[in-house]
XYZ file of N, CA and C in Angstrom:
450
model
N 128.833 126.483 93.151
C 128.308 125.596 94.172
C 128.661 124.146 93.865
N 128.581 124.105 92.503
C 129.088 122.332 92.289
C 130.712 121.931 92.647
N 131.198 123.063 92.025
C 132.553 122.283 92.252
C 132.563 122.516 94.039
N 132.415 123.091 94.599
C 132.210 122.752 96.207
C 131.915 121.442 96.875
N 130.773 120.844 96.100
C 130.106 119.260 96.616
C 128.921 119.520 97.068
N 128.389 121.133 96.897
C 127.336 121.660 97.516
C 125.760 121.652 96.956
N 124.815 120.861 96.742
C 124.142 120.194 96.054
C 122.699 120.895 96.261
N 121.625 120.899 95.579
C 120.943 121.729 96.209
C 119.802 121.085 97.416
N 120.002 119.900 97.692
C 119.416 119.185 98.808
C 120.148 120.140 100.042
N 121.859 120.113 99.536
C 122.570 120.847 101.086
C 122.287 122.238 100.996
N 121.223 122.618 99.837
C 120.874 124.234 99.809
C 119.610 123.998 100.680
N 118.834 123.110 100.689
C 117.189 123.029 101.192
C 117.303 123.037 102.270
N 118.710 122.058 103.181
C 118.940 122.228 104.232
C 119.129 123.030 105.386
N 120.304 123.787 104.568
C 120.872 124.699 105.668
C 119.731 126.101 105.082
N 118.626 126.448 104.086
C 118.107 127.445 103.823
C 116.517 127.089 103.580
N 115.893 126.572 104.746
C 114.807 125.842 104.250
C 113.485 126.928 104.917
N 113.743 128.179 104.915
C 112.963 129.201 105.114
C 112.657 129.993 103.739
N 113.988 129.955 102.834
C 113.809 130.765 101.793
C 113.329 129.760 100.492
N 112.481 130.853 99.610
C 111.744 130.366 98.529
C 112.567 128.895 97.723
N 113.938 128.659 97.708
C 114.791 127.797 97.158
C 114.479 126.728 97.859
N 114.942 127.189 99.167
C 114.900 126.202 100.151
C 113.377 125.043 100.519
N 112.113 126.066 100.035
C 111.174 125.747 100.209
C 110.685 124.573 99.271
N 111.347 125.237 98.358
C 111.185 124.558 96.616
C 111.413 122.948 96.660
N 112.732 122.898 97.546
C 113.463 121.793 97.732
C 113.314 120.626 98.601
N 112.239 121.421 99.345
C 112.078 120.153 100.488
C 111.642 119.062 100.212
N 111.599 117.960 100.968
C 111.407 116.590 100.515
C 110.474 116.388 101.611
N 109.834 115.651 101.421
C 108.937 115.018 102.551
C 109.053 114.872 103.286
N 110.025 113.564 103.433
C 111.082 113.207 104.531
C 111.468 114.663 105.677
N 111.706 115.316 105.077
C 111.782 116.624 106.173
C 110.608 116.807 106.907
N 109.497 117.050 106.595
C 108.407 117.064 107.572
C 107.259 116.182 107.768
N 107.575 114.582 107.011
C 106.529 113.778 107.585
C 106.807 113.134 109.339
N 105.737 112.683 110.022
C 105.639 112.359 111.388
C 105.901 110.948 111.017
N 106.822 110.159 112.032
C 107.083 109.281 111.713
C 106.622 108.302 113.211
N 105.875 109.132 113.939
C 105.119 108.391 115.077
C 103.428 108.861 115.189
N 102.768 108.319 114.013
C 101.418 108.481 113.719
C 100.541 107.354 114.199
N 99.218 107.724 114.204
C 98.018 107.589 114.550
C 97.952 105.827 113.843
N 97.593 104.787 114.938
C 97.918 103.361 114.367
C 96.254 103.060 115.410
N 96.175 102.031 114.080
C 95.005 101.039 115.102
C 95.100 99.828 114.321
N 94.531 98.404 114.665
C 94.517 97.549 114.020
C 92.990 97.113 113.397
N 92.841 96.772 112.960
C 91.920 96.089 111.897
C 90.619 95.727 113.008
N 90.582 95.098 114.052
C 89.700 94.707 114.798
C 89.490 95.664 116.006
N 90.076 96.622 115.834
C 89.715 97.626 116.666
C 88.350 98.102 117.014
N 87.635 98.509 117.947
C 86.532 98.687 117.983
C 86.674 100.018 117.615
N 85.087 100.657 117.182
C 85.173 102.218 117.063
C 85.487 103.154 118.207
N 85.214 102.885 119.513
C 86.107 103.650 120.486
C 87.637 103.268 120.033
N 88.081 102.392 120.742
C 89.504 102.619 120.036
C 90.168 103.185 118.886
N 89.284 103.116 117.739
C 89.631 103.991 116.289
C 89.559 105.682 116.954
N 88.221 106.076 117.957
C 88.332 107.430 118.250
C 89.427 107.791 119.375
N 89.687 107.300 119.680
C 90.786 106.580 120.568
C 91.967 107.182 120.371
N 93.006 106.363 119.034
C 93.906 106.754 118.723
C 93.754 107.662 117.821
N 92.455 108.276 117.310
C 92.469 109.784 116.302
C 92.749 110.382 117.276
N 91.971 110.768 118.928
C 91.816 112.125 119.318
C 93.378 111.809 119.414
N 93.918 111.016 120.115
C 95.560 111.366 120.777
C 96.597 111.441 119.716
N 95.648 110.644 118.156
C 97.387 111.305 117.573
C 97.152 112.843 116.819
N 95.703 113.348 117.220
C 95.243 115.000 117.273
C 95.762 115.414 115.371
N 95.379 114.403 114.318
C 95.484 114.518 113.095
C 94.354 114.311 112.160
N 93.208 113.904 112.862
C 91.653 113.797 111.823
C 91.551 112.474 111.538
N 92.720 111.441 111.983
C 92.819 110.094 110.871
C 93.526 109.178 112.224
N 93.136 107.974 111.587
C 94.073 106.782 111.976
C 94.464 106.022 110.860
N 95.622 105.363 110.981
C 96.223 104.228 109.951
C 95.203 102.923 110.351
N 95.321 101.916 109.924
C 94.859 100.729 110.495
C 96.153 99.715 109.477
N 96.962 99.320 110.842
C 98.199 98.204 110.395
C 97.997 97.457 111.098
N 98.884 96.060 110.055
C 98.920 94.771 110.814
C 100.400 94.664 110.660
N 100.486 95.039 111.900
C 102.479 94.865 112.162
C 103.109 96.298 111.000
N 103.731 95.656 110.081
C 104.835 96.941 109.692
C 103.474 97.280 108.452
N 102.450 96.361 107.988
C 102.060 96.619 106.479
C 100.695 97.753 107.044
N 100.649 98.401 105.904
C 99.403 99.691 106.101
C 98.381 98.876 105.235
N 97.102 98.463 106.093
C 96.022 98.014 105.402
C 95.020 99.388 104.840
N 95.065 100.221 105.916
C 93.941 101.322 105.433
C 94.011 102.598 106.701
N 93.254 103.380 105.829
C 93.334 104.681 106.921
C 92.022 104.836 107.130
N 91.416 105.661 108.427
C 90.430 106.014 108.784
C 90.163 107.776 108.981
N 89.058 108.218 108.324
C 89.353 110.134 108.528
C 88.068 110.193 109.441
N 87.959 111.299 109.852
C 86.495 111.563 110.631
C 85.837 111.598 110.057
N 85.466 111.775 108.321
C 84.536 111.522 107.584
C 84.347 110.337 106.790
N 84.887 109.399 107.346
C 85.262 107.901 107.320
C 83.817 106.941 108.065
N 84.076 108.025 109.860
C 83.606 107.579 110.676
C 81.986 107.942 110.517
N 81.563 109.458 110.008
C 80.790 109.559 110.234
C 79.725 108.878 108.972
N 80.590 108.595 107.784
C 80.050 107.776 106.873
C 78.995 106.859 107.502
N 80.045 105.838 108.408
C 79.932 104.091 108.406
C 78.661 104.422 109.541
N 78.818 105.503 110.226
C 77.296 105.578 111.325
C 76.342 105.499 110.834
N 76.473 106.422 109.822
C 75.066 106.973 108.898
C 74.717 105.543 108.293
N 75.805 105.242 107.551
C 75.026 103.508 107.172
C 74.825 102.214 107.642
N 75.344 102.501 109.169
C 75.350 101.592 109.916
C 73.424 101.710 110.730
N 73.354 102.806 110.756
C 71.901 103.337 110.962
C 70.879 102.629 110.376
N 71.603 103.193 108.801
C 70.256 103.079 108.163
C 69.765 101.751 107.534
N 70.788 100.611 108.154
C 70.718 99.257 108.170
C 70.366 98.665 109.600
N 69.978 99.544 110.688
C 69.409 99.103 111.615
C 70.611 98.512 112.733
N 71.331 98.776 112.151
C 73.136 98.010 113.179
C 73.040 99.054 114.367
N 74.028 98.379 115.134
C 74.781 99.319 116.203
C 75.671 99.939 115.908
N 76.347 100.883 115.833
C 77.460 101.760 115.193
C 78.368 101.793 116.050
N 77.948 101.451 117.288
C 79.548 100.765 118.513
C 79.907 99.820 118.241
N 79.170 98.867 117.374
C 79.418 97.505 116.820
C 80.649 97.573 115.609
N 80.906 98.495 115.029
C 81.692 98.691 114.142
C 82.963 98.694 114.792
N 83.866 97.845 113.557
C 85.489 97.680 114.165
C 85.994 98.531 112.545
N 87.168 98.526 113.166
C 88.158 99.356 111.717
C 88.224 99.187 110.675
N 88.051 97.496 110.397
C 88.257 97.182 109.397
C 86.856 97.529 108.305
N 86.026 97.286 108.710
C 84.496 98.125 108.226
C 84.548 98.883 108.030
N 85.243 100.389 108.617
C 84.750 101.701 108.630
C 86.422 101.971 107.346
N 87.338 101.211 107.473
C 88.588 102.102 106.677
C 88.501 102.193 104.959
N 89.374 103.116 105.151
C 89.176 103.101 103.417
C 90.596 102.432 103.196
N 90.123 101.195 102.137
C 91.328 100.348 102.119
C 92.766 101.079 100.919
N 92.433 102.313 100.338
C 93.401 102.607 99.714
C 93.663 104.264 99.162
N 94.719 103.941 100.899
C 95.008 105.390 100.802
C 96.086 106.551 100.496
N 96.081 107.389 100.077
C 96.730 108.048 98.867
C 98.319 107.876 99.990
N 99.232 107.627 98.925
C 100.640 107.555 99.765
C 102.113 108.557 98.674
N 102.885 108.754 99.117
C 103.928 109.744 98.163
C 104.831 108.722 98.896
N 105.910 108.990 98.396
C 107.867 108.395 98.392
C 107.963 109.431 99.250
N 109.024 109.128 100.460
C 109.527 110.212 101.549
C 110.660 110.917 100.841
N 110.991 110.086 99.260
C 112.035 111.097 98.482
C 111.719 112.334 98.031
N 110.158 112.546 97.706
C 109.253 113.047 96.766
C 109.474 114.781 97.119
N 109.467 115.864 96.520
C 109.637 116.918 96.991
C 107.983 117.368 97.404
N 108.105 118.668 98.714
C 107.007 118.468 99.732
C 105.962 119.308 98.542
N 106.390 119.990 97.806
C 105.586 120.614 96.491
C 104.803 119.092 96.082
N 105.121 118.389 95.377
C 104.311 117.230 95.052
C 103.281 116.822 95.984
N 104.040 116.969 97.398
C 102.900 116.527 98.210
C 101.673 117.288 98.353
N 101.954 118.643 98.441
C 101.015 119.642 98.088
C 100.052 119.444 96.981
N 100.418 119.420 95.715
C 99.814 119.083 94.984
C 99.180 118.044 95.179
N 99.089 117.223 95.148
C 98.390 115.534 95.576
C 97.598 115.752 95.959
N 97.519 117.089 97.672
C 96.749 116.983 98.225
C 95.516 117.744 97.685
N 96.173 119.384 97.267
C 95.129 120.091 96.638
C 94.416 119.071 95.143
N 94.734 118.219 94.547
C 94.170 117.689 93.778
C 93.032 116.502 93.845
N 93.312 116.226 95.091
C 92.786 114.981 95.270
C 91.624 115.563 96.510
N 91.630 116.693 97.177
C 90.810 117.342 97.842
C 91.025 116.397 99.657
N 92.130 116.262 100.150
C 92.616 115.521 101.069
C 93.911 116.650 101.969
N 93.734 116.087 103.302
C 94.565 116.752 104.211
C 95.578 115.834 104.528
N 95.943 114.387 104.011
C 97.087 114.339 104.381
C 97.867 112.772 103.212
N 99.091 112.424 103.435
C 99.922 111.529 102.746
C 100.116 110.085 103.224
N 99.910 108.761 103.415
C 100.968 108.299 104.032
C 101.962 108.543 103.047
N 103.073 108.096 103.691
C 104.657 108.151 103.143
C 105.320 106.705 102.853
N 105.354 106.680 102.184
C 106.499 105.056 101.889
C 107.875 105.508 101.793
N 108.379 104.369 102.445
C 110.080 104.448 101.911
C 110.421 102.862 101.752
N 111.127 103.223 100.658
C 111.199 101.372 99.936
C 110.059 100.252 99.845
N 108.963 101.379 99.850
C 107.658 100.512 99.376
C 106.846 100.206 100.687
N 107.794 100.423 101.946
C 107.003 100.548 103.177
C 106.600 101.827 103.679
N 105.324 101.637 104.443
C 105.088 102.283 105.586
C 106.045 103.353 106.277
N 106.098 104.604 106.163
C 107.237 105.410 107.199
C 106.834 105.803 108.007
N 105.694 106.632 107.609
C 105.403 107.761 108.187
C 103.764 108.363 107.314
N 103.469 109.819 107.876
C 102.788 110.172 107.235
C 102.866 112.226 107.112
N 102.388 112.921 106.004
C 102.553 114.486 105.892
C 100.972 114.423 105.925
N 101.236 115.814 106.728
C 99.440 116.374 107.192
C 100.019 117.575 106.392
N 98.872 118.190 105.829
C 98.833 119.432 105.390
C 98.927 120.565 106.466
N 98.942 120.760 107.489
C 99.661 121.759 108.690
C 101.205 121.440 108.422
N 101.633 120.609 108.230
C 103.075 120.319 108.083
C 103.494 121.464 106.836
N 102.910 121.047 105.735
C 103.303 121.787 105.122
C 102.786 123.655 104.860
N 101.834 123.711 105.622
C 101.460 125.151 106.013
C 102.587 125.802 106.995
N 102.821 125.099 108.341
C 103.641 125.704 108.434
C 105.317 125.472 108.210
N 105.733 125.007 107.163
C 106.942 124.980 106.773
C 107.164 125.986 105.639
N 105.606 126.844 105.032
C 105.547 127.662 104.522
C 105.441 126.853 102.822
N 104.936 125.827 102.694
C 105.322 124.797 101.290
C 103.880 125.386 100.685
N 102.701 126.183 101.635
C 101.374 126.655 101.060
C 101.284 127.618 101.552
């Protein structure tokens, strides 16, 4: 295969059903690279807003290209509960209140096994993705269920 030029990235490629192929994948192969965005002053409708439509459990919260924080549904139902029990309005809440400012991210180089791991370790359903230290994208754990990576 080497002296060919045939590498095993061009094995993951053209064979990314079989156990090799599976082995090999990179992130980049199945992260979404048109995910769930809100900004910082978003109100909490709008945070539920862009969860239900980007239909992933989460929103990002960016300002322009940089990722300040992500939001999960157990994010949301946190900031109610303590928004309660401080006597607040919980419609009163914007994004930047409710996000968690630091959220778990992998390299879109990274093979999708790592990402797996991360996730089963860290007890989380999904990645953002960096490439060159930015923002790409993001891997949900359905991604990698069905690409067969779990």
């Amino acid at each position: 295969m080497a002296r060919r030029g045939f590498t095993r990235d061009h094995f993951a490629l053209n064979h990314p059903a079989g156990s090799l192929g599976t082995k090999l994948l990179k992130v980049k192969a199945l992260m979404h690279t048109d995910w769930p965005r809100t900004g910082i002053s978003s109100s909490l409708t709008e945070v539920l807003r862009a969860m239900t439509e980007g239909r992933l459990g989460m929103t990002s919260v960016m300002e322009g290209p940089d990722l300040l924080g992500v939001i999960t549904d157990g994010d949301i139902r946190r900031a109610i509960e303590s928004a309660e029990r401080e006597g607040r309005n919980p419609l009163g809440l914007q994004a930047g209140q409710i996000m968690s400012r630091t959220p778990a991210t992998i390299d879109d180089e990274a093979l999708a096994l790592e990402a797996a791991g991360t996730m089963e370790a860290r007890k989380i359903t999904f990645l953002m993705v960096e490439r060159q230290g930015r923002t790409a994208g993001l891997i949900h754990i359905h991604d990698l269920l069905a690409a067969k990576v779990l």
